[in-house]
Short mmCIF file of C-alpha atoms in Angstrom, two decimals:
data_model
loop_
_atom_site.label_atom_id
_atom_site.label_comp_id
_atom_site.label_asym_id
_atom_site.label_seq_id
_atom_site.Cartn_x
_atom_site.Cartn_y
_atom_site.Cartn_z
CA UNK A 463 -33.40 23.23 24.23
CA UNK A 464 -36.22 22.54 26.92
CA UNK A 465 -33.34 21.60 29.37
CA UNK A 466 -31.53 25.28 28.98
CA UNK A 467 -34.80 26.94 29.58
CA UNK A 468 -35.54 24.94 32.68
CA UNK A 469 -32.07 25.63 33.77
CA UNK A 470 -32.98 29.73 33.53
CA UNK A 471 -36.29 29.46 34.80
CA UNK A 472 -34.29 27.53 37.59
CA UNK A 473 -31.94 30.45 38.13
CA UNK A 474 -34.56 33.51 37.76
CA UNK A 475 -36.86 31.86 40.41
CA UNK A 476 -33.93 30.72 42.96
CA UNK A 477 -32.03 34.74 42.25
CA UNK A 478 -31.97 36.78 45.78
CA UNK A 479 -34.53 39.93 45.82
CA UNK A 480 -33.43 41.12 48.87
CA UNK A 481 -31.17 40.51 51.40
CA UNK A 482 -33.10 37.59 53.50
CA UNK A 483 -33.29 35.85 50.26
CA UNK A 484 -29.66 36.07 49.65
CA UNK A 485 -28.94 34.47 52.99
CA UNK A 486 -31.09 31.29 52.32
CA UNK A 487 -29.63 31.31 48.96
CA UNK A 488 -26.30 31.10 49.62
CA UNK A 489 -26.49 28.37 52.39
CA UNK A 490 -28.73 26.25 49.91
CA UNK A 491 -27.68 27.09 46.24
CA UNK A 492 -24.86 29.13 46.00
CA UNK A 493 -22.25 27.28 48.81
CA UNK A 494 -23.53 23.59 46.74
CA UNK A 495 -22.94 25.14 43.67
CA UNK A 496 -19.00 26.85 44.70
CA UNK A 497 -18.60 22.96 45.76
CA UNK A 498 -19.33 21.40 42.92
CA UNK A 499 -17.37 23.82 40.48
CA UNK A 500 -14.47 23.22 42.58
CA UNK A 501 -14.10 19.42 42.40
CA UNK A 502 -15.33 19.25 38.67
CA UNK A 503 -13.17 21.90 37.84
CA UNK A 504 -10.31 20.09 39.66
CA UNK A 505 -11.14 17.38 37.52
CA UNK A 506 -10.68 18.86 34.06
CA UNK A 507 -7.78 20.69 35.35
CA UNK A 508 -6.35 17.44 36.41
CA UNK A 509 -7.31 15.56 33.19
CA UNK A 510 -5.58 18.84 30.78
CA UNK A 511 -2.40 18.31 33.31
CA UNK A 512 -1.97 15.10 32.68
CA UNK A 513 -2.47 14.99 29.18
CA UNK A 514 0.11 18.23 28.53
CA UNK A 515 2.83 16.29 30.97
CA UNK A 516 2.47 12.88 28.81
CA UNK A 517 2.92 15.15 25.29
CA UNK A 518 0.36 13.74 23.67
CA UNK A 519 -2.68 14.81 21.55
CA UNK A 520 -6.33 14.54 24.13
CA UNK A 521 -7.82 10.94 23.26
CA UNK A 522 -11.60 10.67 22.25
CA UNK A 523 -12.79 9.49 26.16
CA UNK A 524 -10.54 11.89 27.78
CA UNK A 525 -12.09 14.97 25.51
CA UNK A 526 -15.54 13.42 26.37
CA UNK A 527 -14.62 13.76 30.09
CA UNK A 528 -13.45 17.24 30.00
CA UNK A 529 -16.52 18.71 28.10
CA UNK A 530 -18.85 16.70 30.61
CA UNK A 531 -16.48 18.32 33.49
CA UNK A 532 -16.74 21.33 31.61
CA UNK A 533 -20.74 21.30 31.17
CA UNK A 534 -21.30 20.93 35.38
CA UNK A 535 -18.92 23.71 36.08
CA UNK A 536 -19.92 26.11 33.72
CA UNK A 537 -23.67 25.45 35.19
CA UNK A 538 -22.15 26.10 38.45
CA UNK A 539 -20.37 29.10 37.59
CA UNK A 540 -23.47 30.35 36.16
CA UNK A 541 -25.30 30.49 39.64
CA UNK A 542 -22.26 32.39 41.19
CA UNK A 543 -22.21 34.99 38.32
CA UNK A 544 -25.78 35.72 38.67
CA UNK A 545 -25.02 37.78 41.84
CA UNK A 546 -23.25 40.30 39.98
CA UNK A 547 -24.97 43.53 39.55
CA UNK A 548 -27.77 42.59 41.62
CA UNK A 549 -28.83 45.22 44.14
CA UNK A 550 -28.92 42.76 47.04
CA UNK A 551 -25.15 41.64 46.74
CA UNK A 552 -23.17 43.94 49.60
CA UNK A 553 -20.32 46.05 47.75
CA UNK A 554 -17.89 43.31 49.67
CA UNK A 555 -19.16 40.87 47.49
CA UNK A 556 -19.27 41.96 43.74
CA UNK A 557 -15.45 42.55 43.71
CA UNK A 558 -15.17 38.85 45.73
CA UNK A 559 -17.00 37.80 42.59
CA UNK A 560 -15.27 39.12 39.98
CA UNK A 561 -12.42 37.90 41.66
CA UNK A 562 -12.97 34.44 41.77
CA UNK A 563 -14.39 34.93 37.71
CA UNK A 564 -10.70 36.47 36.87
CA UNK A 565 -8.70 34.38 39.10
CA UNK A 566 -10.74 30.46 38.99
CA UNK A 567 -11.62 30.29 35.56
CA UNK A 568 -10.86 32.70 32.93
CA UNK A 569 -7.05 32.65 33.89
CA UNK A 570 -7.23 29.01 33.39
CA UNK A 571 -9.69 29.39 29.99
CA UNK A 572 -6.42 31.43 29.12
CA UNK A 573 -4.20 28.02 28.89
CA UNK A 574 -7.21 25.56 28.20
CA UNK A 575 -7.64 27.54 24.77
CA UNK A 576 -4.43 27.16 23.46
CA UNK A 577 -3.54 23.65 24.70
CA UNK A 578 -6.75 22.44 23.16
CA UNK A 579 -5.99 23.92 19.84
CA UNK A 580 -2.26 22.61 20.00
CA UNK A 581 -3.78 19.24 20.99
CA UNK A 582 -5.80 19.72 17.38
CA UNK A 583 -3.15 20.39 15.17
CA UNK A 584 -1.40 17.78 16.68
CA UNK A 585 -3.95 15.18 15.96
CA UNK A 586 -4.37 16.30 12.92
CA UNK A 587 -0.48 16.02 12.04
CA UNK A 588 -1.01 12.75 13.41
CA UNK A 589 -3.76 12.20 10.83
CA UNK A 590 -2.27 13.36 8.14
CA UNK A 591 0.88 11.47 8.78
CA UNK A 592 -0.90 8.24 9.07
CA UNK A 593 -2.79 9.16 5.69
CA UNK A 594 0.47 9.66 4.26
CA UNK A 595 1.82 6.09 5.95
CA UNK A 596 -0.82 3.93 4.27
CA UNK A 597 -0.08 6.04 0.59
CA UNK A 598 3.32 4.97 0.42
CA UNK A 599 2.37 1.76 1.93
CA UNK A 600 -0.02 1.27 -0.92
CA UNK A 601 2.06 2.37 -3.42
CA UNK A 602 5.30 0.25 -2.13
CA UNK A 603 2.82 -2.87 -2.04
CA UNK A 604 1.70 -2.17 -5.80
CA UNK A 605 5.60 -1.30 -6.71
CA UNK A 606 5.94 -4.93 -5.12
CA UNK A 607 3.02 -6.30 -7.04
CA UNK A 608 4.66 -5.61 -10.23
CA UNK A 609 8.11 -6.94 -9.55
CA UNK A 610 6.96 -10.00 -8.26
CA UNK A 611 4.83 -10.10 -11.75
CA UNK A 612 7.65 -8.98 -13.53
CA UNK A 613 9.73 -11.73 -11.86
CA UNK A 614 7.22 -14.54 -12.77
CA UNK A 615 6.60 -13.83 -16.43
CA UNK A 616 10.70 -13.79 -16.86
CA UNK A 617 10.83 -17.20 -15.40
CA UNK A 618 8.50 -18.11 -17.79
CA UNK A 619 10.38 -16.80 -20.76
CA UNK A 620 11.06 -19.32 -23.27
CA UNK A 621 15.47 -18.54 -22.98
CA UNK A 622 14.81 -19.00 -18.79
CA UNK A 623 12.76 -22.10 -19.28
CA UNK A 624 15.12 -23.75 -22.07
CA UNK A 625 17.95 -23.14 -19.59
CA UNK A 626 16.46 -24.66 -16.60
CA UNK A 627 15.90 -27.68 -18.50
CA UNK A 628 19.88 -27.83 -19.31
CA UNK A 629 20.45 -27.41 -16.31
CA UNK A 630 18.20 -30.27 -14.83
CA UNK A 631 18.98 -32.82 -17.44
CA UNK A 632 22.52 -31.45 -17.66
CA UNK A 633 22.53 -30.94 -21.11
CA UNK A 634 26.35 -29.75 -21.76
CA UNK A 635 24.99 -28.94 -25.74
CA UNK A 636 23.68 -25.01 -26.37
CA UNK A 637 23.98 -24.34 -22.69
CA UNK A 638 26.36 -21.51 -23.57
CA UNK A 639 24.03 -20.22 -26.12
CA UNK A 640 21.06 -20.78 -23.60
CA UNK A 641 23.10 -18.43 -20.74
CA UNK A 642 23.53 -15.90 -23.11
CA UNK A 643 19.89 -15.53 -23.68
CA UNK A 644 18.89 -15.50 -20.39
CA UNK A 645 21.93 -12.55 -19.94
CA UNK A 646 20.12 -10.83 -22.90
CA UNK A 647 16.71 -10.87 -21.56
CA UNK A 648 18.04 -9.65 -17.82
CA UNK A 649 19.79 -6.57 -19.17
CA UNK A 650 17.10 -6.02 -20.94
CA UNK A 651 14.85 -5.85 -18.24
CA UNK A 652 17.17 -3.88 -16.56
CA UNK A 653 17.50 -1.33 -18.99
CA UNK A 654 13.28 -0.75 -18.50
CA UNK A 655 13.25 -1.23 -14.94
CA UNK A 656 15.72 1.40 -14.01
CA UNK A 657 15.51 0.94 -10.04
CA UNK A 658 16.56 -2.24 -10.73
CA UNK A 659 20.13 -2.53 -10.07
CA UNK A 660 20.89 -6.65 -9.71
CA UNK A 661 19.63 -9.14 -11.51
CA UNK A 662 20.32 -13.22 -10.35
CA UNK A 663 19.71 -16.25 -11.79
CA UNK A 664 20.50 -18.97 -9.62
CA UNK A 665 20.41 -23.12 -9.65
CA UNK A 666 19.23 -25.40 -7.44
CA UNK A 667 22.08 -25.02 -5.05
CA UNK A 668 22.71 -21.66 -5.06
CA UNK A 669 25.22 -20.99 -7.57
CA UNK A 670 24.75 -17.93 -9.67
CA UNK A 671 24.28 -18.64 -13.85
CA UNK A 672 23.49 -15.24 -14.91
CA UNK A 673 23.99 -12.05 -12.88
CA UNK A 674 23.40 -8.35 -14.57
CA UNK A 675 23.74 -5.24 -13.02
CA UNK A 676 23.06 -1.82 -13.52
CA UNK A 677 24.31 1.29 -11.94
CA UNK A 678 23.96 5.03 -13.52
CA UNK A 679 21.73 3.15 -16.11
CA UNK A 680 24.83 1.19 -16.99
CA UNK A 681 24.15 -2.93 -17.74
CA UNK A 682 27.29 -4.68 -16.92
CA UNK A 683 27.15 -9.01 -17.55
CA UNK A 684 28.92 -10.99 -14.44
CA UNK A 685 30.29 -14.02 -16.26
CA UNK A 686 33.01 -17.09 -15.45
CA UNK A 687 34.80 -16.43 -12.01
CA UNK A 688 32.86 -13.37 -10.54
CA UNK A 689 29.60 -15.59 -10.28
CA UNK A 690 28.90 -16.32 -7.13
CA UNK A 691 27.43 -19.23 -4.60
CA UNK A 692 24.71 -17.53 -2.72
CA UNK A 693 24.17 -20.96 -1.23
CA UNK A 694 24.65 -19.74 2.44
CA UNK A 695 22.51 -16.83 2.25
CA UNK A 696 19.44 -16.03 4.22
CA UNK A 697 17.30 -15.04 0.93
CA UNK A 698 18.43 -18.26 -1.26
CA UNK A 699 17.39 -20.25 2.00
CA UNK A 700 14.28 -18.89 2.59
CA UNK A 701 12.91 -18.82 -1.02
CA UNK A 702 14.50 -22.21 -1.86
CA UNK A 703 12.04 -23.74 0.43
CA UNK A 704 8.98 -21.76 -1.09
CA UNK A 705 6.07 -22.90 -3.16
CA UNK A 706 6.65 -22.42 -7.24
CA UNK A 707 5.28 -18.73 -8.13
CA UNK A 708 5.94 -17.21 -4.89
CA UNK A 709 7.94 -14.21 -4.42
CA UNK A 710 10.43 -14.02 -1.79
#
């Protein structure tokens, strides 16, 4: 606040009274000021131009930049406007003014509005999309969560544990009645879990025991020679080699 009133007791003491004023303050205020509007100006036109031509919303540092560019000029442009209306500016000069006000900065505040609001909504699509992003990342990670948890309390079902121990020690007795359970409990799980549409059980060298699937909320139970050896692919290879209780 003390800065902006230095700044206009700065311009009321420096403004031209008459016209031997106005000639020592244009050669020492105004022509320094005109300078310095021009290259920061320049600057913020350049930094808008750029940003427009890569189609992309104005960073943090490159907003920071054009409202420090912005600060000097508008400074500057405040010494040239204070010549208007004053009775020692020649009748030449007040149009030249209001010239160079219409022509060097309000035509461009014209597209510097605009782009700047664009640039907004833009970053705030941006925003919300990202928002958005990490929701459905969230929720796919929980939907995970519970699959994988759904996944290890099924292995640990009493008809999934009898048959992998038929299977290990190869016991030839019950194993029929020990698939079937397993098929039981699958398409029942199935049945629940209705984005679930294939359901494996497979050994220790990739041959399928017990495969349900579901489609239209339809179970159907793969048996005999439509079980397959999933031996050679990339999931049974990778989660083969995996530590018990991890999901692959």
């Amino acid at each position: 606040m003390y800065i902006h009133y230095e700044f206009n007791l700065r311009n009321f003491a420096f403004l031209p009274q008459n016209q031997k004023e106005q000639v020592s303050y244009l050669n020492s205020v105004l022509r320094p000021h005109i300078t310095q509007l021009r290259e920061f100006a320049g600057l913020e036109r350049a930094l808008v131009a750029n940003t427009i031509a890569r189609g992309e919303p104005f960073p943090r540092e490159t907003m920071r930049r054009i409202k420090h560019y912005r600060s000097i000029v508008e400074q500057s442009l405040e010494q040239v406007l204070l010549l208007k209306g004053q009775p020692s500016t020649s009748k030449e000069m007040e149009p030249a003014i209001m010239t160079f006000e219409q022509g060097f900065m309000q035509s461009f505040q014209v597209l510097r509005g605009p782009v700047f609001a664009a640039s907004q909504q833009q970053e705030e699509a941006v925003r919300a999309a990202s928002i958005q992003l990490l929701k459905k990342k969230a929720s796919l990670e929980n939907y995970l969560a519970g699959i994988s948890s759904n996944l290890l309390n099924m292995s640990r079902h009493h008809s999934v544990t009898a048959l992998v121990k038929g299977l290990v020690e190869n016991e030839a007795e019950q194993l029929d009645e020990r698939l079937i359970a397993v098929e039981t409990l699958f398409e029942h799980f199935a049945k629940i879990h209705k984005k679930v549409y294939q359901i494996r059980y497979l050994d220790n060298i990739g041959q399928e025991r017990v495969r349900v699937e579901s489609e239209n909320h339809i179970t159907t139970i793969v048996r005999g020679k439509h079980l397959q050896n999933k031996s050679h692919r990339y999931y049974f290879q990778h989660a083969i080699n995996l530590q018990p209780v991890i999901a692959y």
